[in-house]
Amino acid sequence: GGAVSRQTITANGAWNQFIAAPTLSVALNAGSNTIRVQGGFRFTLDKICVNGTTTTTTTTPPGNFALNPPAVNCAMGDVTLSVANSNGNVVEYRAAGLRDWGTGNVLNVPSHQRTGSGTEFTFQARQSGNSEVNRLFRVVCAGSRVAADVSEPDADTGLGLIISPNPSSGRVSVRFRLGLGERGSLSVQSLTGAVLQSRAVVGTGAAQTEVLDIEGEPSGLYLIRVSGGGNKAQTGRVLLNR
């Protein structure tokens, strides 16, 4: 059932005279191989000599799964993440203080975190079949406008609400501070107080940032409200200008 190789040998016409041994190269498979020689009429086989060399194929292992240096769009504050040596499975990205795990590879850094000396973030990537990886990266954009604090506190709550950019074309970063483990909420409201969006938040004990998308709303003024435990709350205004 194996492959057949053919070699033509010219007879010398004498039964008692040897013919110079012909050679034939055959590629063998790994493991045991059977070599059978079969001749035609008046063919006498004296011996078979098998020799050769071993060829080793070396496979270079792929490189390690890793995060590439992020690409930063200073005008919008968008940081685009990508990975090297992906195995083809879905890649998820995360950055503490910006966004939890998700498949989108574009994260937004508020202007106050990318001006001056910038802010150092730990960007992370994970993929089934690979170990989770991270990369420290300082986002610095010289000349970017520092967002003004446009919050209007209901009381001296110390929530430190900052909204940027303001005006916005649809996506805003909301910075605030809640105690570690403190449960609160973040909402977008119309000027009449109607709640358009709302999400639960949990404090980290330090300044944290949530990104809100209000692009689907008509242009105009909107209220961003963050609340915590003990009736703490702070409200700011953002101008949507598309």
Coordinates of C-alpha atoms in Angstrom, one line a residue:
G1 CA 0.0 0.0 0.0
G2 CA 3.1 2.2 0.0
A3 CA 4.5 4.5 -2.7
V4 CA 6.2 2.8 -5.7
S5 CA 9.6 4.0 -7.0
R6 CA 11.0 2.5 -10.2
Q7 CA 14.6 2.0 -11.3
T8 CA 15.6 0.7 -14.7
I9 CA 18.6 -1.7 -14.8
T10 CA 20.2 -2.7 -18.1
A11 CA 21.1 -6.4 -18.2
N12 CA 24.7 -7.4 -19.1
G13 CA 23.7 -10.7 -20.7
A14 CA 25.7 -12.9 -18.3
W15 CA 24.4 -14.7 -15.3
N16 CA 27.8 -14.7 -13.5
Q17 CA 28.7 -11.0 -13.9
F18 CA 27.6 -8.3 -11.5
I19 CA 26.2 -5.0 -12.5
A20 CA 27.3 -1.8 -10.7
A21 CA 24.9 -1.2 -7.9
P22 CA 22.3 1.4 -8.8
T23 CA 21.1 3.8 -6.2
L24 CA 17.6 5.2 -5.5
S25 CA 16.6 7.9 -3.0
V26 CA 13.4 7.3 -1.2
A27 CA 11.8 9.6 1.4
L28 CA 10.8 7.7 4.5
N29 CA 8.0 8.4 7.0
A30 CA 8.7 8.7 10.7
G31 CA 8.6 5.3 12.4
S32 CA 9.0 1.9 10.7
N33 CA 9.2 1.6 7.0
T34 CA 9.2 -1.6 4.8
I35 CA 11.4 -1.6 1.6
R36 CA 10.6 -4.4 -0.9
V37 CA 12.6 -4.9 -4.2
Q38 CA 10.9 -6.7 -7.0
G39 CA 12.5 -7.5 -10.3
G40 CA 11.4 -8.9 -13.6
F41 CA 12.4 -12.0 -15.7
R42 CA 16.0 -13.3 -15.2
F43 CA 16.6 -10.9 -12.4
T44 CA 18.8 -12.1 -9.5
L45 CA 19.1 -9.9 -6.4
D46 CA 22.3 -10.3 -4.4
K47 CA 21.8 -7.8 -1.6
I48 CA 20.1 -4.5 -0.6
C49 CA 22.1 -1.8 1.2
V50 CA 20.2 0.9 3.0
N51 CA 21.8 4.0 4.3
G52 CA 21.1 7.7 4.4
T53 CA 20.8 10.8 6.5
T54 CA 18.3 12.1 9.0
T55 CA 16.7 15.4 8.3
T56 CA 15.3 17.3 11.3
T57 CA 12.7 20.0 10.8
T58 CA 12.8 22.7 13.3
T59 CA 9.6 24.7 13.9
T60 CA 10.1 28.2 15.3
P61 CA 7.5 28.7 18.1
P62 CA 5.3 31.8 17.6
G63 CA 6.0 34.9 19.6
N64 CA 4.4 35.6 22.9
F65 CA 0.9 37.2 23.1
A66 CA 1.5 40.9 24.0
L67 CA 0.0 44.3 23.9
N68 CA 1.5 46.7 21.3
P69 CA 2.2 50.3 22.2
P70 CA -1.1 52.1 22.2
A71 CA -2.0 54.6 19.5
V72 CA -3.3 57.9 20.9
N73 CA -5.6 60.4 19.2
C74 CA -4.9 63.6 21.2
A75 CA -7.7 65.5 19.6
M76 CA -10.4 63.1 20.8
G77 CA -8.5 61.4 23.7
D78 CA -9.0 58.0 22.1
V79 CA -6.5 55.3 22.8
T80 CA -6.5 52.4 20.3
L81 CA -5.1 49.1 21.6
S82 CA -3.9 46.1 19.6
V83 CA -2.1 42.9 20.3
A84 CA 0.8 40.9 18.8
N85 CA 0.7 37.1 18.1
S86 CA -3.0 36.6 18.5
N87 CA -4.2 33.0 18.2
G88 CA -7.4 34.1 16.4
N89 CA -9.7 34.0 19.4
V90 CA -11.6 37.1 20.6
V91 CA -9.5 39.6 22.4
E92 CA -10.9 41.7 25.3
Y93 CA -9.3 44.9 26.6
R94 CA -9.5 46.8 29.9
A95 CA -8.0 49.8 31.6
A96 CA -8.6 50.4 35.3
G97 CA -10.3 53.8 35.8
L98 CA -11.5 53.9 32.1
R99 CA -13.4 50.8 31.3
D100 CA -14.0 47.2 32.4
W101 CA -13.4 44.2 30.1
G102 CA -14.9 44.5 26.6
T103 CA -14.1 43.6 23.0
G104 CA -13.9 47.3 21.8
N105 CA -10.2 48.2 21.4
V106 CA -10.7 52.0 21.6
L107 CA -10.8 53.6 25.1
N108 CA -11.3 57.3 25.8
V109 CA -9.0 59.2 28.2
P110 CA -10.4 62.5 29.6
S111 CA -8.4 65.6 28.7
H112 CA -7.4 66.3 32.3
Q113 CA -5.7 62.9 32.4
R114 CA -3.7 63.5 29.2
T115 CA -2.4 67.0 29.8
G116 CA 0.8 68.1 31.6
S117 CA 2.7 65.1 32.7
G118 CA -0.2 62.9 31.7
T119 CA -1.6 59.8 33.5
E120 CA 0.0 56.4 33.6
F121 CA -2.5 53.6 32.9
T122 CA -2.3 49.9 33.0
F123 CA -3.8 48.6 29.8
Q124 CA -4.7 44.9 29.8
A125 CA -5.6 42.3 27.2
R126 CA -6.8 38.8 27.5
Q127 CA -7.6 36.0 25.0
S128 CA -8.7 32.4 25.4
G129 CA -5.6 30.2 25.0
N130 CA -3.2 32.9 26.1
S131 CA -2.2 34.4 29.4
E132 CA -3.5 37.8 30.3
V133 CA -1.0 40.6 29.5
N134 CA -0.7 44.2 30.5
R135 CA 1.3 47.3 29.5
L136 CA 2.0 50.5 31.4
F137 CA 1.6 53.5 29.3
R138 CA 1.6 57.2 30.1
V139 CA -0.9 59.1 28.0
V140 CA 0.5 62.6 27.3
C141 CA -0.9 65.1 24.9
A142 CA 0.8 68.5 24.9
G143 CA -1.5 71.4 24.4
S144 CA -4.7 69.6 25.1
R145 CA -7.3 71.8 26.9
V146 CA -7.8 70.9 30.5
A147 CA -11.5 70.4 31.2
A148 CA -13.0 73.0 33.5
D149 CA -15.0 71.8 36.5
V150 CA -18.5 72.7 35.5
S151 CA -20.2 70.7 38.2
E152 CA -22.9 72.3 40.3
P153 CA -22.8 70.6 43.8
D154 CA -26.1 70.0 45.6
A155 CA -23.9 70.2 48.7
D156 CA -20.3 70.1 49.7
T157 CA -20.1 66.4 49.1
G158 CA -16.5 66.0 48.0
L159 CA -17.6 63.9 45.0
G160 CA -15.3 65.9 42.8
L161 CA -17.5 65.7 39.7
I162 CA -15.7 66.7 36.4
I163 CA -17.2 66.3 33.0
S164 CA -15.1 66.5 29.8
P165 CA -15.0 67.4 27.0
N166 CA -17.6 70.1 27.4
P167 CA -19.1 71.0 24.9
S168 CA -19.2 67.4 23.6
S169 CA -20.1 65.9 20.3
G170 CA -21.6 62.8 21.9
R171 CA -19.3 61.0 24.2
V172 CA -18.3 62.4 27.6
S173 CA -16.0 61.2 30.4
V174 CA -17.3 61.7 33.9
R175 CA -14.8 61.8 36.8
F176 CA -15.9 61.5 40.4
R177 CA -14.8 59.9 43.7
L178 CA -16.7 57.5 45.9
G179 CA -15.5 55.6 48.9
L180 CA -14.1 52.1 48.4
G181 CA -17.0 49.7 47.8
E182 CA -19.5 52.5 48.1
R183 CA -22.5 51.9 45.8
G184 CA -23.9 54.8 43.8
S185 CA -25.5 55.7 40.5
L186 CA -24.6 57.8 37.5
S187 CA -27.3 59.3 35.3
V188 CA -28.0 61.5 32.3
Q189 CA -31.1 63.8 32.7
S190 CA -32.9 66.4 30.7
L191 CA -33.2 69.9 32.1
T192 CA -36.7 68.9 33.3
G193 CA -35.2 66.1 35.3
A194 CA -36.3 63.2 33.1
V195 CA -33.8 60.3 33.4
L196 CA -32.5 59.4 30.0
Q197 CA -29.7 57.0 31.1
S198 CA -28.7 55.5 34.4
R199 CA -26.2 53.0 35.6
A200 CA -25.0 51.6 38.9
V201 CA -21.4 52.4 40.0
V202 CA -19.2 51.1 42.8
G203 CA -16.5 53.3 44.3
T204 CA -12.8 52.6 44.1
G205 CA -11.8 54.9 47.0
A206 CA -10.0 57.1 44.4
A207 CA -10.9 59.2 41.4
Q208 CA -12.6 57.1 38.8
T209 CA -13.9 57.7 35.3
E210 CA -17.0 56.5 33.5
V211 CA -17.7 57.2 29.8
L212 CA -21.3 58.1 28.7
D213 CA -22.6 58.2 25.2
I214 CA -25.3 60.8 24.6
E215 CA -24.8 61.0 20.8
G216 CA -28.3 59.8 20.2
E217 CA -29.9 62.8 22.0
P218 CA -30.8 66.1 20.4
S219 CA -28.3 68.9 20.7
G220 CA -28.7 71.0 23.8
L221 CA -27.9 71.0 27.6
Y222 CA -28.0 67.9 29.7
L223 CA -27.5 67.1 33.4
I224 CA -25.0 64.6 34.5
R225 CA -25.7 63.4 38.1
V226 CA -23.6 61.2 40.3
S227 CA -24.9 60.0 43.7
G228 CA -23.5 57.9 46.5
G229 CA -24.5 56.6 49.9
G230 CA -26.0 58.9 52.6
N231 CA -27.9 61.0 50.1
K232 CA -24.6 62.4 48.6
A233 CA -25.1 63.8 45.1
Q234 CA -23.5 66.2 42.6
T235 CA -24.8 67.4 39.3
G236 CA -23.1 69.0 36.3
R237 CA -24.2 70.3 33.0
V238 CA -22.8 69.3 29.6
L239 CA -23.6 70.9 26.2
L240 CA -24.2 68.4 23.4
N241 CA -23.2 70.1 20.2
R242 CA -23.2 68.0 17.0

